[in-house]
Amino acid sequence: MAWLRKLQSNLAAGYGVRFGEAAVVSRRIHTLDPAVPQIIAVLGHADAGRAFYGRALENEVIHVDLFHAVGEADHRCIAASVRRVLAACGRGGLADFFDVQTGTGGGRITGDLIYGQRPSLLISHRNHIHIAGLLADADLDLLLPLVAAVEEAVAARGLQIRRIEGLRHPPPDPHGQMPDLSHYAAHTDSWLRGNGEGGARAGGAETAPRAGEPVGSLTSGSSGAKAKAGHPDPADRTDPAGTGTAPGAPPPGQTVGSLRSGALSQHRVSPGAGTDPAPAPAPAGVEVPPGGPGSGDLLDAEVQLQSALALARRIGSPDELKRMLDAVRNGTATAGGLLGGGGTQAPFLLRELEDQGLIRRDGRGVRLTETGRRLAIFFDQHLKEVKLRFRKLIRRVPRRALPSRPIAGERASPDVRYGPIRGVAPAPAGGWVGDLAVPETVVAGIRRAHLEGAQGRLPEHREHAGGRLRLQRSDLHVHLRAGQRPLYICLLIDASASMAGRRILAAKHLARHLLVSTRDRVAVLGFQERDVRVYVPFTRDYATVEEGLARIQPMGLTPLAHGLTASLDLIRESHIRRPLLLLITDGIPTVPKWTIDPLADAMEAARRVAGSQVPFGCIGLMPSRRYLEDLARAAGGTLHVVEELDEDALVQIAHRERYRQQGRL
C-alpha cells in the first residue's frame, strides 16, 4: 500500500505524521509550546526508544500522542481498546510491549495499570493520551485502527478531540546533545526497556512530558538483552534477581544519574531518608526543566524558562512563585503557612510546591529541595524575562466549549473572537488582505468565472488554469469587525475562605488576562468578613495589578451587599462612561449590611446596581444557582453558572460580557 510505504519512509527519516485531526505518530519525542499549543514539534534527533527506555537501537518504538480537551481519559479503558485492536488484528502478542499514560494513570497495557500516579505526571497528561509500543515497520498498518479505537474511547468519556493544526521539525541541537529525561525516572512494569546507554542521556534539546511523557524507568544500566524491532527478548519479562521490582526495573535504591556535566546530581528511584525526591515532571503544556541553572547552553535556558512559566501558572504568577520560594528559602514559611500572614491560601500554595518537588517538609519545618534551590536561583537571575514571557502566555483565549449553564432564556456562551464580526466586504486593492472570508471569496470567484463563460472568455481561462477555478485578487473578500472602544471592567471577587485554592487563583488570572489581552482598564475589589477593599483601582499598569492581587488572601465570611455597594461607589467616583461590573462568587451572602438578613441586603444592593444602569454579570456555582438567578435579575444583568471557577471558564465568560457591552455602544 502506497500510504504504508510513505508512512514507513517518513518515520524512518525521523518525521512525525498526523493521524486524523488529533493524533501525532512518530518514532521520536514530541514537544509542545504553550504559546502555540496547536503546533506539535517532533524532535527528529531524539529517538523515543532511546530517550524513554534506554534502548540501544533506533526506530524500534512507536510514539503516539492523541490530544483531547482537558479532562480525565480513563487509562484502563484506553489500554483495553488497544488490546482489543491488537487481538482483532491477530497480533495480540504485541500487547505486552505497549505502554499507556493518561490523566488517570498508566503502565503496561497487559499489566496491573497501577503506575503513573504521581500528581504532576497526571496533571501533565490531562490533555492528551500517550502510547508507546514496540512496533516494526511491517506492523505499522495497526496504527489506523489503533488511533480510531482510542478516539472512540475518548469520545465515550465525553471528551472532545482537540485538533492539531500542524507539525514542525526543529533542527537538532548544535552540540549534538540528546534530551535528558533521567530526572523523570519512575517505577513501572514496562517491558520496553533495554540495556542501551541511550536512556536518560543528557542533552540540550527540549523535552516535554505533556506531549510524550516517559512511562518507563529511564535507566542507564538495566539488565536484559537488546531487543530488536518486532522481536522482543522474553528475558526482559522476568525478575531473575528476585528483588520484587517490576520486570526490567532497577533494584530499589539503584541510582539513575544524569550523564550531562552541570546537570542534576544523581537521584534515587526510591528516595531514602534524608534525600530529596526526584523532581516532578513539568506541569501540563510545557517542556521539562534542564539539568542545571549554570549551564551556558541557550536551549537549556529556554527549556528551564518554559518550566518556570508552567510552574508560575500553577502558583498564579512569577511574582507569587518567587515570593513563596523566597519565603521558604528565608525561613519565613512553616508547615502551616507563612509567618506573619498569608491567610488560607499559603498552605495551598505550599502543597503545590511540594507536589512539584520544589520543597519538602521534615522535622526542621519546610525547606527547598535541590530542584527548588535551582529554580529560586533561576528566578533571581531571570525574573524580568519570565514576567515578560508570562504576560504573552496568559493572553490566550481558550477555544473549548464552555461548561456553563446560563439562566433561562440565555444560550451557553459561544467560542470567543477578538471582536464581533460586522459583515463582509471586498478586500481593498493593494496591501494586506486581512481576515479572509473564505466562503464569500469562493462564491465571488465562481460568479466571476460564470460571467466570463457567458461572455465567451471561460474556455481560455480554463485551459490556462488546468480546468480548476483560479481565484483573482478581485475575488477576495474580508471580514469587517467593529471597532472596540475600551471598557472599564470592575472585577468584584469573593475573597471569603471558601475561595481559597484554585478558585482565587482563577479569579486573579482573569484580572491579569484582561489587562494583557484587551485595551480595557481593570479594577479589582475583594470582599470578605465585613470588609471590602479596592485592591486595584482602574488602571492599565500591570505592576499595579500584580501588587494588588498579591494582597488578596481568602478568609472569613461573604459580605456581598458590601461588595456591590462599594463597587458602585468606585465606579461613580472614577467618573467613567463605559463600565462593566463582573461578580465572581462561589456561594451566597453570609454577612448583612443594613438589616439582619444578608440575603435581603444583597438583593437590595443588586437593585441599586440596576438603578445605576451599570452593566452587570455574575459568575457562580450550581449550588447557589437559585439565589444568584434572582440576584442577577434584580441587578438587570446576566448569570453564568459553571461547574467550577476555573481559568478557562472565567476568561470565556468575561469576553462574552465584554462583547455584549460593545454591541450596545
XYZ file of C-alpha atoms in Angstrom:
665
model
C 0.000 0.000 0.000
C 1.319 3.404 -1.008
C 0.288 5.145 2.224
C 2.029 2.488 4.314
C 5.267 2.786 2.346
C 5.137 6.560 2.683
C 4.499 6.246 6.424
C 7.457 3.876 6.830
C 9.692 6.274 4.910
C 8.680 9.309 6.978
C 9.098 7.522 10.301
C 12.499 6.148 9.320
C 13.617 9.673 8.387
C 12.662 10.964 11.846
C 9.496 12.787 10.766
C 6.164 12.850 12.531
C 2.849 12.063 10.874
C -0.568 13.391 11.834
C -3.292 10.728 12.021
C -6.736 12.260 11.690
C -7.149 15.599 13.435
C -5.811 14.899 16.904
C -3.084 12.218 16.824
C 0.660 12.598 16.221
C 2.673 9.468 15.402
C 6.458 9.173 15.155
C 9.452 7.279 16.496
C 10.743 10.455 18.144
C 9.992 12.744 21.093
C 7.158 15.278 20.746
C 7.157 18.718 22.364
C 4.613 21.483 22.692
C 4.968 25.261 23.107
C 2.234 26.654 25.427
C 2.127 29.814 23.317
C 1.109 27.814 20.207
C -0.453 24.603 21.603
C -1.952 23.658 18.246
C 1.509 23.070 16.731
C 3.441 19.961 17.823
C 7.218 19.751 17.413
C 8.786 16.402 16.525
C 12.447 16.156 17.532
C 13.961 14.158 14.682
C 17.254 13.731 16.537
C 15.664 12.333 19.734
C 14.654 8.683 19.317
C 11.743 7.753 21.590
C 13.027 4.268 22.378
C 16.453 5.526 23.389
C 15.180 8.540 25.336
C 12.244 6.878 27.128
C 13.553 3.365 27.653
C 17.335 3.316 27.185
C 17.174 1.097 24.104
C 20.352 0.660 22.069
C 18.774 0.705 18.602
C 16.795 3.484 16.969
C 13.413 3.246 15.228
C 12.093 0.417 17.385
C 9.474 2.213 19.496
C 6.421 3.906 18.027
C 5.213 7.007 19.886
C 1.559 8.122 19.674
C 0.081 11.230 21.309
C -3.661 11.846 20.915
C -4.868 15.252 22.132
C -8.245 15.991 23.683
C -9.984 18.638 25.766
C -8.700 18.906 29.309
C -10.179 16.071 31.318
C -9.600 12.567 32.613
C -9.396 9.838 29.985
C -9.513 6.510 31.842
C -6.194 4.771 31.151
C -7.762 1.354 31.781
C -10.345 1.954 29.040
C -7.616 3.154 26.675
C -5.487 0.094 27.441
C -8.481 -2.191 26.835
C -9.119 -0.517 23.470
C -5.513 -1.052 22.380
C -5.604 -4.705 23.487
C -8.807 -5.305 21.516
C -7.328 -3.807 18.355
C -4.171 -5.911 18.592
C -6.177 -9.080 19.244
C -8.633 -8.369 16.421
C -5.733 -7.878 14.006
C -4.175 -11.194 15.007
C -1.222 -9.612 16.776
C -2.255 -9.870 20.388
C 1.249 -10.966 21.365
C 2.454 -7.396 20.867
C 0.250 -6.141 23.702
C 2.885 -6.954 26.313
C 5.100 -4.329 24.706
C 2.730 -1.375 24.722
C 2.563 1.275 27.457
C -0.087 3.911 28.076
C -0.295 7.070 30.191
C -3.270 9.403 30.674
C -4.507 11.830 33.293
C -5.685 8.920 35.446
C -2.599 6.681 35.411
C -0.652 4.327 33.196
C 1.649 1.351 32.774
C 1.941 -1.723 30.538
C -1.455 -2.349 28.913
C -1.360 -6.027 29.948
C -0.205 -5.234 33.474
C -1.920 -4.020 36.627
C -2.129 -0.425 35.316
C -1.377 0.974 38.755
C 1.589 3.109 37.724
C 1.974 6.725 36.628
C 0.116 8.061 39.675
C 2.462 10.898 40.594
C 0.291 14.060 40.833
C 2.411 16.151 38.497
C 2.529 13.280 35.977
C -1.267 13.014 35.992
C -1.652 16.750 35.555
C 0.681 16.809 32.564
C -1.469 14.198 30.785
C -4.895 15.711 31.340
C -4.960 16.967 27.740
C -3.584 14.008 25.808
C -3.077 10.248 25.747
C 0.455 8.889 25.444
C 1.031 5.456 23.904
C 4.403 3.837 23.262
C 4.896 0.412 21.746
C 7.431 -1.918 20.162
C 6.217 -1.929 16.586
C 8.154 -2.994 13.493
C 7.625 -1.402 10.086
C 5.709 -4.475 8.935
C 3.128 -3.850 11.673
C 2.549 -0.143 11.086
C -0.808 -0.897 9.483
C -2.051 -1.364 13.057
C -1.850 2.393 13.653
C -5.032 3.250 11.762
C -7.400 1.007 13.764
C -5.464 1.733 16.960
C -5.867 5.520 16.698
C -9.525 5.122 15.693
C -10.210 2.915 18.721
C -8.540 5.358 21.102
C -10.538 8.253 19.639
C -13.738 6.272 20.252
C -12.697 5.589 23.844
C -12.035 9.300 24.390
C -15.414 10.243 22.926
C -17.092 7.678 25.170
C -15.726 9.607 28.152
C -17.421 12.768 26.884
C -14.126 14.429 25.985
C -13.797 16.462 22.820
C -10.973 15.650 20.406
C -8.572 18.598 20.091
C -7.457 19.436 16.579
C -3.734 19.661 15.844
C -3.109 22.341 13.246
C 0.312 21.154 12.158
C 3.724 19.674 12.936
C 7.168 21.200 12.891
C 10.584 19.539 12.873
C 13.156 21.784 14.599
C 16.857 21.304 13.817
C 18.975 19.222 16.215
C 20.997 20.718 18.998
C 24.219 22.174 17.516
C 26.269 20.360 20.165
C 24.708 17.001 19.324
C 23.264 16.564 22.801
C 20.223 14.388 23.411
C 17.262 15.174 25.678
C 17.880 14.492 29.344
C 14.970 12.511 30.798
C 16.735 10.954 33.767
C 15.093 13.409 36.131
C 11.729 11.807 35.397
C 12.532 8.201 36.245
C 9.652 6.251 37.760
C 8.825 2.681 38.724
C 6.785 0.871 36.086
C 6.072 -2.588 34.762
C 7.050 -1.713 31.184
C 8.771 -4.408 29.117
C 10.130 -1.904 26.623
C 13.329 -1.097 28.461
C 16.647 -2.197 27.066
C 20.220 -2.127 28.338
C 21.362 0.519 25.872
C 23.053 3.630 27.084
C 20.654 5.984 25.368
C 18.083 6.163 28.126
C 18.302 9.195 30.363
C 21.059 10.552 28.213
C 21.916 14.144 28.842
C 21.195 16.632 26.142
C 20.457 20.202 25.364
C 17.308 19.512 23.380
C 13.975 20.374 24.904
C 11.685 17.574 26.067
C 8.050 17.545 27.020
C 6.175 15.267 29.385
C 2.976 16.922 28.101
C 3.390 15.607 24.598
C 5.412 12.476 25.269
C 5.795 11.685 28.959
C 8.018 8.680 29.545
C 6.149 5.937 31.322
C 9.167 3.700 31.725
C 12.000 3.841 34.183
C 14.751 5.683 32.370
C 17.704 3.652 33.440
C 21.188 3.700 32.071
C 22.115 0.230 33.230
C 19.130 -2.093 33.284
C 19.843 -5.744 32.769
C 18.492 -7.707 29.827
C 19.420 -8.286 26.217
C 18.912 -5.739 23.485
C 15.576 -6.264 21.789
C 15.207 -5.948 18.085
C 12.210 -4.296 16.467
C 9.281 -6.683 16.404
C 11.259 -9.445 18.235
C 11.444 -8.516 21.931
C 13.548 -10.643 24.190
C 11.470 -12.657 26.692
C 14.271 -12.269 29.228
C 13.049 -8.755 29.851
C 9.847 -10.183 31.325
C 11.400 -11.809 34.365
C 12.915 -10.704 37.615
C 15.770 -13.203 37.985
C 17.272 -11.449 40.949
C 14.101 -11.840 42.967
C 14.205 -8.240 44.068
C 10.471 -7.752 43.851
C 10.853 -4.880 41.446
C 8.975 -4.535 38.178
C 10.444 -6.508 35.289
C 13.436 -4.734 33.896
C 13.412 -2.105 36.648
C 16.497 -1.241 38.699
C 16.703 -2.683 42.202
C 15.309 -0.488 44.979
C 17.591 2.441 45.637
C 19.582 1.987 42.432
C 20.816 5.350 41.220
C 19.616 6.811 37.972
C 22.024 9.577 37.148
C 22.184 12.423 34.701
C 25.024 11.976 32.230
C 25.455 15.664 31.442
C 28.009 17.744 33.291
C 26.357 20.605 35.122
C 23.052 18.759 35.189
C 21.175 17.466 38.180
C 23.058 15.417 40.665
C 22.039 11.778 40.872
C 18.577 10.894 42.144
C 17.362 7.614 43.507
C 14.417 5.810 42.056
C 13.172 5.145 45.582
C 14.442 8.031 47.736
C 15.532 7.072 51.179
C 15.519 9.058 54.354
C 17.223 12.384 54.151
C 17.207 12.513 50.363
C 15.316 14.926 48.158
C 12.613 13.409 45.998
C 13.196 13.217 42.300
C 11.946 16.371 40.595
C 8.389 16.198 39.395
C 7.666 16.342 35.678
C 6.739 19.746 34.346
C 3.059 20.688 34.524
C 0.771 20.408 31.548
C 1.789 22.047 28.357
C 5.486 22.729 28.704
C 8.896 21.274 28.253
C 10.664 19.740 31.226
C 13.397 21.693 33.015
C 17.006 21.143 32.049
C 19.688 19.869 34.306
C 21.114 22.930 35.971
C 20.891 26.710 36.030
C 24.593 27.100 35.488
C 24.524 25.611 32.011
C 25.600 28.000 29.336
C 23.579 26.264 26.658
C 20.944 28.626 25.288
C 18.492 25.825 24.579
C 18.786 24.615 28.165
C 17.889 28.105 29.361
C 14.826 28.175 27.112
C 13.651 24.786 28.396
C 14.070 25.887 32.001
C 12.219 29.106 31.185
C 9.292 27.075 29.843
C 9.218 25.009 33.022
C 9.309 28.159 35.152
C 6.374 29.577 33.186
C 4.293 26.451 33.752
C 5.014 26.472 37.483
C 4.131 30.163 37.612
C 0.772 29.356 36.015
C 0.051 26.780 38.711
C 1.003 29.123 41.546
C -0.572 32.210 39.982
C 2.211 34.360 38.576
C 6.030 34.601 38.519
C 5.929 37.155 41.346
C 3.790 34.863 43.501
C 6.022 31.865 42.815
C 9.167 33.819 43.637
C 7.573 35.159 46.805
C 6.804 31.633 48.002
C 10.273 30.329 47.103
C 11.896 33.255 48.904
C 9.718 32.656 51.963
C 10.885 29.047 52.170
C 14.492 29.995 51.467
C 14.464 32.743 54.135
C 12.818 30.565 56.784
C 9.535 32.521 56.967
C 7.483 29.558 55.748
C 6.284 26.862 58.130
C 4.385 23.632 57.623
C 1.169 25.540 58.346
C 1.733 28.616 56.169
C 3.746 31.822 56.205
C 4.921 33.636 59.304
C 3.117 36.945 59.658
C 0.121 36.096 57.485
C -0.701 34.541 54.169
C -4.283 33.612 55.028
C -5.738 30.297 53.949
C -4.044 30.467 50.559
C -0.474 29.961 51.777
C -0.943 26.306 52.870
C -2.463 25.532 49.466
C 0.478 27.099 47.637
C 2.965 25.223 49.820
C 1.224 21.958 48.958
C 1.523 22.842 45.279
C 5.262 23.452 45.664
C 5.604 20.143 47.484
C 3.685 18.272 44.761
C 6.027 19.750 42.158
C 9.076 18.536 44.082
C 10.293 22.064 44.960
C 10.010 21.856 48.748
C 9.946 19.156 51.380
C 8.733 19.019 54.964
C 10.764 17.457 57.732
C 11.349 17.852 61.445
C 13.007 21.218 60.847
C 9.989 22.635 59.009
C 9.892 23.435 55.306
C 12.949 23.673 53.081
C 13.768 23.805 49.392
C 14.807 20.683 47.557
C 17.752 20.840 45.189
C 15.314 21.441 42.336
C 13.679 24.227 44.325
C 17.028 25.863 45.043
C 17.939 25.816 41.362
C 14.580 27.327 40.451
C 14.978 30.068 43.086
C 18.379 30.955 41.633
C 16.906 30.949 38.131
C 14.233 33.429 39.241
C 16.867 35.628 40.878
C 18.664 35.870 37.550
C 15.796 35.838 35.038
C 12.681 37.193 36.790
C 12.210 40.052 34.328
C 12.359 37.743 31.321
C 9.979 35.233 32.925
C 7.466 38.001 33.655
C 7.570 39.268 30.076
C 7.012 35.791 28.660
C 4.295 35.119 31.229
C 2.272 38.095 30.019
C 2.435 36.747 26.495
C 1.382 33.298 27.681
C -1.769 34.434 29.502
C -3.153 36.414 26.542
C -4.673 33.265 25.074
C -8.453 32.958 24.951
C -9.495 29.283 25.339
C -11.440 27.861 22.401
C -13.013 24.814 24.022
C -16.715 24.573 24.772
C -17.715 26.477 27.881
C -19.044 24.280 30.725
C -21.717 26.736 31.820
C -25.448 26.673 32.478
C -26.905 30.135 31.785
C -30.220 31.339 33.164
C -33.489 30.642 31.401
C -33.685 32.433 28.084
C -29.911 32.629 27.734
C -27.798 30.425 25.481
C -24.486 28.902 26.510
C -21.519 31.172 25.874
C -20.051 30.513 22.398
C -16.422 30.398 21.448
C -14.965 33.870 21.576
C -13.314 36.002 18.900
C -11.448 39.244 19.426
C -14.252 41.495 18.196
C -17.709 40.810 16.803
C -17.915 40.289 13.050
C -19.842 43.079 11.309
C -20.308 41.745 7.777
C -18.140 41.046 4.751
C -16.779 43.319 2.019
C -14.368 43.076 -0.955
C -10.731 43.312 0.062
C -9.161 46.737 -0.532
C -6.878 46.995 -3.546
C -3.215 46.530 -2.675
C -1.714 45.982 0.749
C -2.524 43.351 3.366
C -5.719 41.362 2.803
C -6.628 40.956 6.471
C -9.197 38.483 7.840
C -10.136 36.486 4.730
C -13.809 35.470 4.357
C -13.297 32.123 2.615
C -16.892 31.198 1.601
C -17.599 34.656 0.203
C -14.286 34.641 -1.662
C -15.013 31.293 -3.317
C -18.549 32.373 -4.249
C -17.178 35.571 -5.809
C -14.692 33.531 -7.835
C -17.407 31.164 -9.084
C -19.657 34.093 -10.005
C -16.853 35.809 -11.923
C -15.969 32.572 -13.765
C -19.619 32.102 -14.699
C -19.818 35.621 -16.125
C -16.613 35.053 -18.061
C -18.113 31.887 -19.523
C -21.217 33.754 -20.543
C -19.009 36.274 -22.332
C -17.074 33.587 -24.172
C -13.818 34.008 -22.243
C -14.082 30.957 -19.982
C -12.500 28.262 -22.264
C -9.242 30.174 -22.491
C -9.219 30.713 -18.759
C -9.908 27.061 -18.040
C -7.157 25.925 -20.355
C -4.724 28.212 -18.572
C -5.852 27.124 -15.071
C -5.919 23.403 -15.811
C -9.708 23.218 -15.570
C -9.794 24.409 -11.948
C -11.204 27.606 -10.502
C -8.443 30.159 -10.272
C -9.066 32.976 -7.816
C -8.057 36.533 -8.635
C -7.363 39.483 -6.410
C -10.763 40.965 -7.245
C -12.457 37.831 -5.787
C -11.057 38.298 -2.288
C -13.483 39.280 0.477
C -12.636 40.072 4.094
C -14.499 40.221 7.393
C -15.314 43.646 8.792
C -15.022 43.922 12.547
C -16.470 46.528 14.825
C -14.060 48.876 16.465
C -13.532 48.052 20.128
C -13.672 51.025 22.403
C -12.081 50.148 25.742
C -14.269 49.369 28.743
C -13.731 49.945 32.432
C -14.067 46.473 33.941
C -14.639 46.258 37.688
C -13.933 42.740 38.987
C -15.731 42.128 42.271
C -14.135 38.990 43.736
C -15.484 36.926 46.593
C -12.424 36.582 48.858
C -14.067 34.522 51.581
C -12.374 31.403 52.980
C -14.214 29.054 50.606
C -12.469 30.714 47.628
C -9.006 29.574 48.767
C -7.068 27.399 46.378
C -7.701 27.146 42.637
C -10.760 29.410 42.717
C -8.980 32.556 43.877
C -6.097 31.793 41.514
C -8.569 31.634 38.611
C -10.110 34.970 39.592
C -6.681 36.601 39.786
C -5.750 35.090 36.440
C -8.794 36.757 34.880
C -7.613 40.183 36.041
C -4.155 39.637 34.549
C -5.582 38.207 31.340
C -7.951 41.116 30.707
C -5.140 43.594 31.208
C -2.767 41.993 28.690
C -5.334 40.820 26.098
C -7.521 43.935 25.810
C -7.276 47.726 25.878
C -9.663 47.882 28.835
C -8.899 49.368 32.217
C -9.313 46.950 35.102
C -10.171 47.438 38.769
C -10.264 44.689 41.415
C -12.269 44.698 44.636
C -12.370 41.883 47.163
C -14.985 41.324 49.856
C -14.504 39.152 52.947
C -15.701 39.129 56.556
C -17.214 42.649 56.935
C -14.618 44.328 54.808
C -14.396 45.432 51.172
C -11.102 46.635 49.754
C -10.137 48.244 46.486
C -7.030 46.206 45.772
C -6.572 47.665 42.276
C -8.093 50.975 41.099
C -8.937 51.352 37.411
C -5.602 51.053 35.676
C -3.638 49.791 32.678
C -0.461 49.295 34.717
C 0.474 45.622 35.092
C 2.736 46.194 38.117
C -0.118 47.901 39.977
C -2.428 44.977 39.241
C 0.154 42.412 40.321
C 0.864 44.256 43.563
C -2.841 44.465 44.394
C -3.577 40.833 43.585
C -0.744 39.691 45.857
C -2.595 41.249 48.806
C -5.795 39.236 48.284
C -5.782 36.417 50.838
C -9.047 34.436 51.184
C -10.537 34.315 54.670
C -13.758 34.841 56.600
C -17.376 35.200 55.512
C -19.168 36.656 52.449
C -20.411 40.292 52.713
C -21.875 40.502 49.198
C -24.019 43.595 49.831
C -20.926 45.485 50.980
C -19.080 44.446 47.839
C -21.818 45.535 45.418
C -22.275 48.962 47.007
C -18.507 49.561 47.208
C -18.195 48.706 43.515
C -20.874 51.263 42.619
C -19.085 53.849 44.730
C -15.782 53.204 42.934
C -17.426 53.422 39.506
C -19.202 56.666 40.401
C -16.121 58.270 41.951
C -13.979 57.323 38.943
C -16.305 59.231 36.547
C -16.182 56.563 33.864
C -18.537 56.236 30.884
C -18.315 52.559 29.817
C -18.272 50.414 32.987
C -18.814 46.678 33.318
C -19.254 45.087 36.742
C -18.358 41.375 36.957
C -19.060 39.475 40.178
C -17.199 36.201 40.848
C -18.514 34.202 43.797
C -18.743 30.587 44.926
C -21.607 30.955 47.389
C -24.333 33.172 48.803
C -24.009 36.183 51.153
C -23.498 35.436 54.839
C -22.918 38.931 56.281
C -25.734 41.562 56.412
C -25.273 45.296 55.766
C -28.481 47.195 56.579
C -30.665 44.567 58.296
C -30.112 41.211 59.932
C -30.780 39.339 56.651
C -27.671 39.067 54.409
C -29.710 37.643 51.512
C -32.205 40.514 51.519
C -29.446 43.105 51.855
C -27.552 41.687 48.859
C -30.795 41.764 46.848
C -31.283 45.418 47.742
C -27.719 46.154 46.652
C -28.460 44.411 43.348
C -31.480 46.666 42.795
C -29.193 49.649 43.315
C -26.918 48.248 40.605
C -29.906 48.136 38.274
C -30.840 51.719 39.239
C -27.335 52.915 38.383
C -27.628 51.320 34.909
C -24.174 49.744 35.319
C -23.950 46.598 33.141
C -23.684 43.601 35.442
C -22.570 39.991 35.020
C -22.370 37.294 37.680
C -20.380 34.045 37.617
C -21.339 31.494 40.246
C -21.598 27.804 41.085
C -24.506 25.397 40.721
C -25.404 25.055 44.457
C -26.156 28.803 44.597
C -27.988 28.970 41.283
C -31.494 29.808 42.509
C -30.413 32.754 44.635
C -27.963 34.069 42.050
C -30.668 33.947 39.360
C -32.802 36.276 41.478
C -29.786 38.466 42.203
C -28.829 38.808 38.531
C -32.442 39.529 37.594
C -32.690 42.233 40.273
C -29.448 43.816 39.023
C -30.663 43.724 35.419
C -27.694 41.612 34.409
C -26.763 38.110 33.312
C -25.809 34.993 35.220
C -23.387 32.229 34.242
C -23.455 29.078 36.363
C -20.363 26.891 35.978
C -19.329 23.564 37.432
C -16.142 25.112 38.805
C -14.464 28.520 38.806
C -11.580 27.607 36.537
C -9.456 29.928 34.415
C -10.842 28.986 31.011
C -14.474 29.380 32.064
C -13.881 32.801 33.647
C -11.957 34.094 30.629
C -14.588 32.985 28.132
C -17.458 34.423 30.147
C -15.661 37.730 30.692
C -15.030 38.116 26.971
C -18.647 37.313 26.219
C -19.786 40.060 28.588
C -17.317 42.474 27.005
C -18.673 41.795 23.545
C -22.224 42.140 24.831
C -21.431 45.655 26.041
C -19.517 46.594 22.905
C -22.571 45.588 20.898
C -24.564 48.225 22.820
C -22.085 51.056 22.213
